[in-house]
Short mmCIF file of C-alpha atoms and ligand atoms in Angstrom, two decimals:
data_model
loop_
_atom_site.label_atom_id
_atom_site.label_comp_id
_atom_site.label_asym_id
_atom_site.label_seq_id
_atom_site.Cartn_x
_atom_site.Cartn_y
_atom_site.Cartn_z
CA UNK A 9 0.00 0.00 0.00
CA UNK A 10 1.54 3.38 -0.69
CA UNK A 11 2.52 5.84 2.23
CA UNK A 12 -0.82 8.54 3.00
CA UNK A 13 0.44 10.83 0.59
CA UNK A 14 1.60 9.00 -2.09
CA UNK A 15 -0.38 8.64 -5.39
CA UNK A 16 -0.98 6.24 -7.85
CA UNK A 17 -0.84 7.06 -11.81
CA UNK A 18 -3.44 8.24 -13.52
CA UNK A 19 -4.72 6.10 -16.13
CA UNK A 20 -5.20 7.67 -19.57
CA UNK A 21 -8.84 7.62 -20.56
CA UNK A 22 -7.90 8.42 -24.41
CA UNK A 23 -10.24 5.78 -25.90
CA UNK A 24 -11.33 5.28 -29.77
CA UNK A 25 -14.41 2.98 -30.16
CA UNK A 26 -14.34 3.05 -33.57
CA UNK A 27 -10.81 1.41 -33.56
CA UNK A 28 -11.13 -2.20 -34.62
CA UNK A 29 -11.47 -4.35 -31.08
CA UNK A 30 -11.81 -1.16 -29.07
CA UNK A 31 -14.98 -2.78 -27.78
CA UNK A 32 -16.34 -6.16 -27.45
CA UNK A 33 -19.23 -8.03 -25.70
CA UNK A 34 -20.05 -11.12 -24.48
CA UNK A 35 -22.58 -13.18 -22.57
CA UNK A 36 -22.50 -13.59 -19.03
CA UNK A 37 -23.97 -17.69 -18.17
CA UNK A 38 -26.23 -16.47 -15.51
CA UNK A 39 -27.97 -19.69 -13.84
CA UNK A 40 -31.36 -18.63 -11.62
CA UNK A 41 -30.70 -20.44 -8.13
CA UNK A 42 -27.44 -21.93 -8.87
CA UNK A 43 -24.40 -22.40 -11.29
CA UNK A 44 -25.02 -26.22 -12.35
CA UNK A 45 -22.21 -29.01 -10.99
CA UNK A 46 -23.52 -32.32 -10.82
CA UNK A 47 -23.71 -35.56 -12.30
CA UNK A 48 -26.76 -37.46 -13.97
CA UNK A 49 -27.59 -40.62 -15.84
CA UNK A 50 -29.00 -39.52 -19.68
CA UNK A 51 -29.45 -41.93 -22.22
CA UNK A 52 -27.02 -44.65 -20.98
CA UNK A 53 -24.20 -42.10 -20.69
CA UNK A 54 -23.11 -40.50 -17.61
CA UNK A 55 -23.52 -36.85 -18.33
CA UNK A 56 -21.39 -34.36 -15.87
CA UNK A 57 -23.10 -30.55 -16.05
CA UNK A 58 -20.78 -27.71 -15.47
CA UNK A 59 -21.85 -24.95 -16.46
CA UNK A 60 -23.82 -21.90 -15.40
CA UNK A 61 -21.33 -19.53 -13.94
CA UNK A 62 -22.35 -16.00 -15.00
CA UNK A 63 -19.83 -13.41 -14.48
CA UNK A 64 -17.61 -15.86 -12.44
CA UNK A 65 -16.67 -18.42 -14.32
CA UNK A 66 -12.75 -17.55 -14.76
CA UNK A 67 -12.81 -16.79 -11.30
CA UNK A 68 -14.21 -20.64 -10.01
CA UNK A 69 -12.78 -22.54 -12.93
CA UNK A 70 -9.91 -24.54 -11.04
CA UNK A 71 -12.35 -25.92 -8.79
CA UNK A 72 -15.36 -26.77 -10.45
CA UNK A 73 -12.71 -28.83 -12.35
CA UNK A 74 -11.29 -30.38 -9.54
CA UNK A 75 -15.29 -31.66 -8.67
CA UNK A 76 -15.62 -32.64 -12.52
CA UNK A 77 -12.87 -35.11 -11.47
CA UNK A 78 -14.06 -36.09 -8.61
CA UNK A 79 -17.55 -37.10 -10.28
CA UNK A 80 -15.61 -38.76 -13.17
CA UNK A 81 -13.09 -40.65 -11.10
CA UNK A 82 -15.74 -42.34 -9.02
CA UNK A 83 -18.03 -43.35 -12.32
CA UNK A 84 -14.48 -44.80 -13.73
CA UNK A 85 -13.41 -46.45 -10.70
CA UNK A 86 -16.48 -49.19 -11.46
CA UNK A 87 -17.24 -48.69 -14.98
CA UNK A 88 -13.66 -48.67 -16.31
CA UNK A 89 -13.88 -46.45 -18.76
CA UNK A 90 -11.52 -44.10 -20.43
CA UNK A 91 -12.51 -42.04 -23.12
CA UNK A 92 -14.48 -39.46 -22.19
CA UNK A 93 -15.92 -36.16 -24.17
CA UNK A 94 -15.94 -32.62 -22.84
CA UNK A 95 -18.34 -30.42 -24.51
CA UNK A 96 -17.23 -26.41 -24.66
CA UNK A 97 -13.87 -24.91 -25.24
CA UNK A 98 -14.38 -22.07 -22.87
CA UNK A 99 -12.40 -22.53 -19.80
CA UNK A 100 -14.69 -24.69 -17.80
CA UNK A 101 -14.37 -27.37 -20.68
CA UNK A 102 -10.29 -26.36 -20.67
CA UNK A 103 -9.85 -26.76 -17.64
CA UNK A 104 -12.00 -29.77 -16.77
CA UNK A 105 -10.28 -31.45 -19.02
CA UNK A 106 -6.66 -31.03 -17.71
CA UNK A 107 -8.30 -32.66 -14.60
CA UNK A 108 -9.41 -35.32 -16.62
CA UNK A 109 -6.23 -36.57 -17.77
CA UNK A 110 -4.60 -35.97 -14.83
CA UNK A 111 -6.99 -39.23 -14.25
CA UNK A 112 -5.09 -41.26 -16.86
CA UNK A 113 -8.37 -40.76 -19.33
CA UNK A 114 -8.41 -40.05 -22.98
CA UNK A 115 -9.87 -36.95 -23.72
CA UNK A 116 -11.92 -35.51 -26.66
CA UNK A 117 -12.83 -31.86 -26.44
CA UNK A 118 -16.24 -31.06 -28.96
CA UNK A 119 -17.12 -27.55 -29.04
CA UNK A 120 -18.73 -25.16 -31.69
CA UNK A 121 -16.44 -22.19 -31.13
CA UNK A 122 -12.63 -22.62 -30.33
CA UNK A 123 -11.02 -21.32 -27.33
CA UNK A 124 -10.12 -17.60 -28.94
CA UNK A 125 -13.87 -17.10 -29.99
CA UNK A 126 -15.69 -18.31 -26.58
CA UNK A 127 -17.09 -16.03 -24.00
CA UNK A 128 -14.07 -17.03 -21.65
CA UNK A 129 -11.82 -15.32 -23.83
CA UNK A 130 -13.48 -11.75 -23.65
CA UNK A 131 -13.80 -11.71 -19.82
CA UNK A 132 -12.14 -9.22 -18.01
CA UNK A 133 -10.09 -11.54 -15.72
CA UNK A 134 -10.88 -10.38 -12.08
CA UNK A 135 -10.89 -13.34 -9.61
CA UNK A 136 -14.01 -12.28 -8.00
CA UNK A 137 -17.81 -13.66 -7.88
CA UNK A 138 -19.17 -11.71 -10.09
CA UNK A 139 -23.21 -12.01 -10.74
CA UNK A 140 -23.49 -15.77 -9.57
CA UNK A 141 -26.05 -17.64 -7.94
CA UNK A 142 -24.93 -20.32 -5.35
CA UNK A 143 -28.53 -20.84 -3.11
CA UNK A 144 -28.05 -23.32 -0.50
CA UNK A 145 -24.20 -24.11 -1.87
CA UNK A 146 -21.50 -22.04 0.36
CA UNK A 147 -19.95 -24.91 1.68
CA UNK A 148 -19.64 -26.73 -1.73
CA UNK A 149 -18.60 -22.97 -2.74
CA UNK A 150 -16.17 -22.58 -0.56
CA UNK A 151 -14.09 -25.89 -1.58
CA UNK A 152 -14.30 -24.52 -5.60
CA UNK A 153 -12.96 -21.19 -4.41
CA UNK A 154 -10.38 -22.50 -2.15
CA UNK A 155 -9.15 -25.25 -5.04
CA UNK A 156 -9.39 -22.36 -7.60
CA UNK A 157 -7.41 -19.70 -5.95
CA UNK A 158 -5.00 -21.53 -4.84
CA UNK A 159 -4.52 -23.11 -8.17
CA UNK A 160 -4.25 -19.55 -9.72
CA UNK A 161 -1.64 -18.95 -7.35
CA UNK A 162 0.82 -21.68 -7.54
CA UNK A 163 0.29 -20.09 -11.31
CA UNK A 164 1.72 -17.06 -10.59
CA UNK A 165 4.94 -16.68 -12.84
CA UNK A 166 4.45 -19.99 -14.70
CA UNK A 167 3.23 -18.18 -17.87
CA UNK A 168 -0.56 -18.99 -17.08
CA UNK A 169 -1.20 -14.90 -17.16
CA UNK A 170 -1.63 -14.66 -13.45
CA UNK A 171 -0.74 -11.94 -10.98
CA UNK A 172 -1.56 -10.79 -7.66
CA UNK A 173 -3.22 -7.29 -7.73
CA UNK A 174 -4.84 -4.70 -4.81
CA UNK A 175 -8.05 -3.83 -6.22
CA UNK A 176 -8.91 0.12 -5.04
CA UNK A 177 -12.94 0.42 -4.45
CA UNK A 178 -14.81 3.46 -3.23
CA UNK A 179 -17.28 1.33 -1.83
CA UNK A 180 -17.23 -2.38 -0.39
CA UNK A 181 -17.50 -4.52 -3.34
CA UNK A 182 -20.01 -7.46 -3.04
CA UNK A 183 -18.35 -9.88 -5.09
CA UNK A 184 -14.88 -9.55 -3.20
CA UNK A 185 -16.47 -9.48 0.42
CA UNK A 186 -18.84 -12.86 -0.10
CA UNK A 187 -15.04 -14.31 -1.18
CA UNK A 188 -14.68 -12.87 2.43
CA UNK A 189 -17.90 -14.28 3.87
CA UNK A 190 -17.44 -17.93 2.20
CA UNK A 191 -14.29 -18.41 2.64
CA UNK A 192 -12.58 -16.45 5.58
CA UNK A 193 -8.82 -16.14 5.26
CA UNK A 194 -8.37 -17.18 1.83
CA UNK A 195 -7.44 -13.76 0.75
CA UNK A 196 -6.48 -11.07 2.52
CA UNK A 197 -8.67 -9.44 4.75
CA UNK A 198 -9.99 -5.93 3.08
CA UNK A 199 -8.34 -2.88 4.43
CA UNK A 200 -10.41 0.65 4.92
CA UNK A 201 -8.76 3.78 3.69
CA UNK A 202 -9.48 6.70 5.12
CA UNK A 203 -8.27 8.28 1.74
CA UNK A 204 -7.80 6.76 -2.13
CA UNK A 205 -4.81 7.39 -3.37
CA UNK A 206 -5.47 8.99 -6.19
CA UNK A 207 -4.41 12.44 -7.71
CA UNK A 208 -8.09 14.64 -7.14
CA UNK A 209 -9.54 11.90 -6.04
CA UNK A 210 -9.02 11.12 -2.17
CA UNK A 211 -12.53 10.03 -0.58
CA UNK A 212 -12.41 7.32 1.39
CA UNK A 213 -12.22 3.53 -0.06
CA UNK A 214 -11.51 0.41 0.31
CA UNK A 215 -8.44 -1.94 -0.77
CA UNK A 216 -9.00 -5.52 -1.49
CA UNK A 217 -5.71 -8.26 -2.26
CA UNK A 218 -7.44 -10.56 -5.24
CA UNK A 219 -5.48 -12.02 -8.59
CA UNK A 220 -5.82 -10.71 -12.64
CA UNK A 221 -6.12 -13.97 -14.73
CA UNK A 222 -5.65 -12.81 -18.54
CA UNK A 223 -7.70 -15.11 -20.36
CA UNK A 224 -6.35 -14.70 -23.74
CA UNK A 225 -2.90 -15.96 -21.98
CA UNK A 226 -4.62 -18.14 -19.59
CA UNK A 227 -6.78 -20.25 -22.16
CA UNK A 228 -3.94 -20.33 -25.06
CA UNK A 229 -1.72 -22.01 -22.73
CA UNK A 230 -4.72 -24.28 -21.39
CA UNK A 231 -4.67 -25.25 -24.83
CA UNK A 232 -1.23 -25.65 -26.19
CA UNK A 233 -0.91 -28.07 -22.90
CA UNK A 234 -3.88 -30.31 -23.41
CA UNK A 235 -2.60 -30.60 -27.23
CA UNK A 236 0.77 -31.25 -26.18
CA UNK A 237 -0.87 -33.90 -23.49
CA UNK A 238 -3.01 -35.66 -26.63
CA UNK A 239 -6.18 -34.06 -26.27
CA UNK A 240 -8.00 -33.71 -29.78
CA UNK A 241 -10.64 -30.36 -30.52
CA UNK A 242 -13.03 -31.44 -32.96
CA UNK A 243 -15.10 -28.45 -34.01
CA UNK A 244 -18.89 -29.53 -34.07
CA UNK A 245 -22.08 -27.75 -32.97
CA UNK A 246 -24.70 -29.84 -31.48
CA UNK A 247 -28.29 -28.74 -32.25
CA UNK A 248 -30.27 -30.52 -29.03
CA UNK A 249 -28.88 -33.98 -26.87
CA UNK A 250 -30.18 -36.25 -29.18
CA UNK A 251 -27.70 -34.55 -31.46
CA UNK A 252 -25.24 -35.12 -28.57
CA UNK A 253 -25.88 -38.90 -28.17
CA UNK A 254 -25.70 -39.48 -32.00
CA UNK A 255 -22.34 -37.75 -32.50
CA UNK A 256 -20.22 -38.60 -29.51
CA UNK A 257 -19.34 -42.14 -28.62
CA UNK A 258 -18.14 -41.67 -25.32
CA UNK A 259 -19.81 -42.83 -22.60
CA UNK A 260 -19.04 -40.56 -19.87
CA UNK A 261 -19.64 -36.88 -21.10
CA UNK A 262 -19.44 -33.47 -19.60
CA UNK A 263 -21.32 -30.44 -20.61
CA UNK A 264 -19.38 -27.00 -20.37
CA UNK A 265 -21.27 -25.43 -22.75
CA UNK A 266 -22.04 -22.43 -21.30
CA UNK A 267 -24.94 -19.99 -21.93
CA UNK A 268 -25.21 -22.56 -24.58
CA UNK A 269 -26.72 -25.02 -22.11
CA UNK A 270 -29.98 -23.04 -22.27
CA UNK A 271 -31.23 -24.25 -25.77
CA UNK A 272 -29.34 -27.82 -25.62
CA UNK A 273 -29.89 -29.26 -21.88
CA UNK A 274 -33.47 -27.49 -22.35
CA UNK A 275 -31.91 -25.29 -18.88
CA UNK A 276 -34.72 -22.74 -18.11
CA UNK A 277 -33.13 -21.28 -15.15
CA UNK A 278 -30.23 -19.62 -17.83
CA UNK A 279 -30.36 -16.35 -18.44
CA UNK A 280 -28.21 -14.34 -20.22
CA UNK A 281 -26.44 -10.67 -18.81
CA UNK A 282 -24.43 -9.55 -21.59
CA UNK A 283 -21.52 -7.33 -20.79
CA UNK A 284 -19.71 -4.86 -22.89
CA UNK A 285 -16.08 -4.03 -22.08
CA UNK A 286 -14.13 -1.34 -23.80
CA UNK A 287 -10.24 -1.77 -24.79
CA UNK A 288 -7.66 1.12 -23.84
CA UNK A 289 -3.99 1.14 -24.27
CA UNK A 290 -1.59 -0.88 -22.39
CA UNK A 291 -0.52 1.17 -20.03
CA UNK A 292 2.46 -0.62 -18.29
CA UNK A 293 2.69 1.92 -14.91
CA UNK A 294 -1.32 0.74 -13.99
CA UNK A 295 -0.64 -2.07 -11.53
CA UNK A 296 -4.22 -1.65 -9.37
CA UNK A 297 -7.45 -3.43 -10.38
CA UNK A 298 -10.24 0.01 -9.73
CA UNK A 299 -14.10 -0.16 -9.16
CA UNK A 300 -16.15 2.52 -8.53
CA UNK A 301 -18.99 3.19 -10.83
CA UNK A 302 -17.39 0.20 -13.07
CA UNK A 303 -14.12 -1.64 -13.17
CA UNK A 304 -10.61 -1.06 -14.53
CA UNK A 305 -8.23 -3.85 -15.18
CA UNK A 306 -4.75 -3.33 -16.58
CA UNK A 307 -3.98 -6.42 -18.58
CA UNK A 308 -0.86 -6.64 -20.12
CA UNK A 309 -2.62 -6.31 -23.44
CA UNK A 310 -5.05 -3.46 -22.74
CA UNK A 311 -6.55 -1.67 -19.99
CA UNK A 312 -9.56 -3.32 -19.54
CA UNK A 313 -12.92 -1.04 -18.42
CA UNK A 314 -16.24 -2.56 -18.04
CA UNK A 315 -19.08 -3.10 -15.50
CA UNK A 316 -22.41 -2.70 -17.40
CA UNK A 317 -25.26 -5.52 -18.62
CA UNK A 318 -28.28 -5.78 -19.97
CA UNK A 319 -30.30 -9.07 -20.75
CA UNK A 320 -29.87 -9.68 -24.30
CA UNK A 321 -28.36 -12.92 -26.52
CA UNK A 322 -26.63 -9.59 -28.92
CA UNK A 323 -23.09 -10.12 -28.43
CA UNK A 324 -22.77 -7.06 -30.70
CA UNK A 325 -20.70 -4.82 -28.81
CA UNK A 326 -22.09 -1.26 -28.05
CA UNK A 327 -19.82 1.50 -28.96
CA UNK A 328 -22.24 4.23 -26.69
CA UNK A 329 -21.90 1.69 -24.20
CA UNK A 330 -18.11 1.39 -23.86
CA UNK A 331 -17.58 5.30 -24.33
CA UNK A 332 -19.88 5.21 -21.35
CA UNK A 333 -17.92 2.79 -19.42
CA UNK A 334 -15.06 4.44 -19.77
CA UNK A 335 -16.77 7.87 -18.86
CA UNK A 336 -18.23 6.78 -15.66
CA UNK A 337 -14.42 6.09 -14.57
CA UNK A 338 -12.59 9.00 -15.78
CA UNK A 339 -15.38 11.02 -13.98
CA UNK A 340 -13.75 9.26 -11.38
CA UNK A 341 -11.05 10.93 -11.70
CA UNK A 342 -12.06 13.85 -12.33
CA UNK A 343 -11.28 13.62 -16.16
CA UNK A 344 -14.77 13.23 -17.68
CA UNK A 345 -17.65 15.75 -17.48
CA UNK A 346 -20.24 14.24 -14.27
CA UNK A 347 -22.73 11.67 -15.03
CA UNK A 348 -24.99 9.66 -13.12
CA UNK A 349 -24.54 5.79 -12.98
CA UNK A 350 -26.62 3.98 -15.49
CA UNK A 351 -28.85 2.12 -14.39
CA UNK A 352 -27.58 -0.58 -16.11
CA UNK A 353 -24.34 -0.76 -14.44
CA UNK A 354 -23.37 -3.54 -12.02
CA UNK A 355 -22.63 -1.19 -9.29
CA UNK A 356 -25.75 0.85 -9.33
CA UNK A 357 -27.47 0.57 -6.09
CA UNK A 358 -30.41 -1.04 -7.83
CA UNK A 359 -28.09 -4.26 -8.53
CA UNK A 360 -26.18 -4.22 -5.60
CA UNK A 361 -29.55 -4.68 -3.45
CA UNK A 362 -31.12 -7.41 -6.28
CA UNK A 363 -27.73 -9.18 -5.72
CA UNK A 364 -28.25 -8.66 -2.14
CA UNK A 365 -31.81 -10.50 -2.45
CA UNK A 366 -31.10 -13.05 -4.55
CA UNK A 367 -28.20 -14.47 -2.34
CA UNK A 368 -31.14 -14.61 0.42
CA UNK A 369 -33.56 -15.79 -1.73
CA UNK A 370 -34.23 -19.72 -1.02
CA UNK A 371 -33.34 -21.70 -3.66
CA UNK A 372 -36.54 -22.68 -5.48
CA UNK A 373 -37.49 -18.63 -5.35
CA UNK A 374 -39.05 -17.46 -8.72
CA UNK A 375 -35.93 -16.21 -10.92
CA UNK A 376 -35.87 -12.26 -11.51
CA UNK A 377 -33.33 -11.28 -13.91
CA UNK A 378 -31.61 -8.04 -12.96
CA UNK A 379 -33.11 -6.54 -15.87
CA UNK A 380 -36.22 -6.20 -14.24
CA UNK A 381 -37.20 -3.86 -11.12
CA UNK A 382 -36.43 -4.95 -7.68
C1 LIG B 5 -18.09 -8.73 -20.15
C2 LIG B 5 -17.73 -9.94 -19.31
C3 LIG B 5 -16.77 -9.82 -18.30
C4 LIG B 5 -16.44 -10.93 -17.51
N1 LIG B 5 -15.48 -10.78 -16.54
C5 LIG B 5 -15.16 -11.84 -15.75
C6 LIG B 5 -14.17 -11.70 -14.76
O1 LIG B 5 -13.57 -10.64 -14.59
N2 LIG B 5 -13.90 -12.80 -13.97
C7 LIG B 5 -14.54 -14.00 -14.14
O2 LIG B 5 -14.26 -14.94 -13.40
N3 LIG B 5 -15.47 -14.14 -15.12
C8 LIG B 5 -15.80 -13.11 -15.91
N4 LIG B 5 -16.78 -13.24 -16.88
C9 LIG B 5 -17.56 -14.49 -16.92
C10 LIG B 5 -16.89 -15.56 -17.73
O3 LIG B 5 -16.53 -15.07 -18.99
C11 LIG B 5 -17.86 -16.76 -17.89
O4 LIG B 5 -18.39 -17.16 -16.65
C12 LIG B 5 -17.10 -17.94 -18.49
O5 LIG B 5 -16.51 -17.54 -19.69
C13 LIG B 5 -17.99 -19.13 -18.74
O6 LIG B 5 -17.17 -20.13 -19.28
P1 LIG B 5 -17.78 -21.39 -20.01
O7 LIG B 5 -16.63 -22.25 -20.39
O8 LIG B 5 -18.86 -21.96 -19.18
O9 LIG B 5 -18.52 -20.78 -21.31
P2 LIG B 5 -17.96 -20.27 -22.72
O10 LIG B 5 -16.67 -19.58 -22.59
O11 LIG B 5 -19.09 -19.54 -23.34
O12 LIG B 5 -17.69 -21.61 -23.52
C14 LIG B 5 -18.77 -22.43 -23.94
C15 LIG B 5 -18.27 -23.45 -24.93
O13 LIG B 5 -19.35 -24.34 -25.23
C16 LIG B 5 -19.52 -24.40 -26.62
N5 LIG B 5 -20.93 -24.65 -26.94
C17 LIG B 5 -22.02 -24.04 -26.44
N6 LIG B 5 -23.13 -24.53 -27.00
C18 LIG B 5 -22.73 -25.47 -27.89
C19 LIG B 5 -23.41 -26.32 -28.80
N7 LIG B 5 -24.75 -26.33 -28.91
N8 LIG B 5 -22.67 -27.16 -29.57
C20 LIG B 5 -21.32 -27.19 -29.48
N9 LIG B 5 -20.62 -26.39 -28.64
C21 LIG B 5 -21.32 -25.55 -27.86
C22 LIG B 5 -19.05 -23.05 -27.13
O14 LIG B 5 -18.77 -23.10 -28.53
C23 LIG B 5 -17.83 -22.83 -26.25
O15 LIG B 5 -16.72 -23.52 -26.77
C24 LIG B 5 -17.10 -12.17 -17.71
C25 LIG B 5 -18.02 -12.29 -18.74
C26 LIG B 5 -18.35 -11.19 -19.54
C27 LIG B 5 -19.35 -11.35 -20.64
#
């Protein structure tokens, strides 16, 4: 932490959204109730379902994984098989199925988009739980973000894109203090500032201890190792499960497919919260994740700002939305004429009290997407 009167740099807002990949979007897997982690019997096959994540799923990757193998170890252990088939390429199919030949099995990854076109691959890279639903599931919760953080971790330095980070907030941040709630002592406690440290900009915060993961660093290496370990990608998009069961032999399958579980496990409780992020610079002297009225993460291939949804399947990105994005923070700052937060921003206190309900909410409560009143 820097001494009381020391600043940290000021990031440079300069931002062109017409400049090709200034902006992109994707869709956040956001499961009603519950991300979905279990096993069940379909069709003769043993189906594992992991999927359902929303704005999280970078974040609990390493240990939803670790449970993947768990279910598939004990199936094994009496059926003796060992081929299996992981279905998605984002990084809960990636990861997955590294744990899955860890357990000696051979492994066949099917997936309609490859790893640089998923959703995975345009998240910002916070390790945080971000707009997740886990009713009823803190203790399982708590093993997936113990395995997964620690897992980042030993990372660190080993070319998986992964680095420790303080993460400056004006205000407490909900996904960083359930981390907190779920899993006490995991990460560092959070610290209260009685000022930011910020040139102009010196109300009071708070400073959380979490990790960046950089997915386009994180996933391409996820890849090149299952390749170099024998896995085989076979591009194929699978229209329902009857699809599924006519296509892949295998007899033990699991289902990372993402938002894309909603059309082809018939998954009702899916919604989707798409998210636009917009693309500054690389700005090597930003070392400090930010959120206040949005989120700033400097990435080693662009400064990363973001912090907005809205409850479409469009994974057009939104050029008003990014400028706006990137607005809201260099307000911040003092750099950008003042705006009120959209209502459509994560941090608005609209969301921050229909997150608030919906981790109270018993598990079989009526879904209310965020897009809706509280
Ligand atoms: C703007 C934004 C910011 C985010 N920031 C963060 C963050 O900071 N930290 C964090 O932890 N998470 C973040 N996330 C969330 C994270 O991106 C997702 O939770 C994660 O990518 C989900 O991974 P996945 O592997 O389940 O899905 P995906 O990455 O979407 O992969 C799904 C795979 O399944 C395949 N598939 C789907 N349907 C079919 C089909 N019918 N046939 C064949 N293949 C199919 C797809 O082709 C793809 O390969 C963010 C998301 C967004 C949109």
């Amino acid at each position: 932490m820097p001494s009381d009167d020391a600043e940290l740099p000021t990031p440079d807002f300069t931002f062109d959204a017409d400049a090709p990949g200034a902006c992109v979007a994707g869709i956040r897997p956001y499961r009603c109730g519950s991300y979905r982690l279990e096993p069940e019997m379909v069709s003769g096959r043993f189906v594992v379902h992991n999927y359902g994540h929303g704005g999280a799923g970078i974040t609990l990757s390493w240990g939803c994984a670790a449970k993947v193998r768990d279910f598939v170890q004990a199936r094994t252990a009496t059926s003796h098989e060992t081929e299996v088939a992981v279905l998605g390429s984002g990084v809960m199919g990636l990861t997955a199925a590294t744990r899955l030949l860890d357990l000696g099995l051979t492994v066949t990854i099917y997936a309609d988009r490859m790893f640089a076109d998923t959703t995975s691959h345009k998240a910002g890279g916070q390790w945080a739980l971000s707009l997740v639903e886990y009713q009823g599931k803190d203790s399982e919760l708590k093993d997936i973000l113990t395995t997964a953080y620690t897992t980042f971790k030993c990372g660190i330095g080993q070319g998986f894109g992964v680095s420790e980070r303080p993460n400056y907030a004006s205000k407490k941040t909900h996904n960083l203090e359930e981390v907190l709630r779920i899993a006490p002592c995991l990460i560092p406690p959070r610290v209260d500032l009685p000022r930011m440290p910020f040139h102009g900009h010196h109300n009071p915060g708070h400073l959380y201890q979490t990790l960046l993961i950089e997915p386009p660093t994180f996933l391409k290496r996820l890849v090149d190792d299952l390749k170099a370990r024998g896995v085989r990608f076979v591009q194929q998009n699978f229209a329902d499960q009857a699809h599924v069961f006519g296509t892949v032999t295998q007899k033990v399958i699991v289902n990372c497919t993402g938002y894309g579980a909603k059309k082809l496990w018939n998954d009702t409780a899916m919604h989707p919260i798409r998210g636009d992020l917009a693309m500054l610079r690389h700005q090597p002297n930003l070392q400090y994740l930010y959120s206040q009225n949005g989120y700033m993460f400097p990435r080693s291939d662009h400064v990363v700002i973001g912090g907005n949804f809205d409850c479409t399947e469009n994974e057009q990105p939104s050029k008003a939305e990014c400028k706006k994005l990137v607005g809201a923070i260099a307000m911040n700052f003092g750099l950008a004429p003042p705006m009120a937060i959209p209502e459509n921003f994560i941090q608005h206190p609209r969301i921050t009290e229909w997150l608030r309900r919906r981790r109270l909410a018993p598990a079989d409560t009526p879904c209310v997407p965020p897009c809706n009143p509280v």
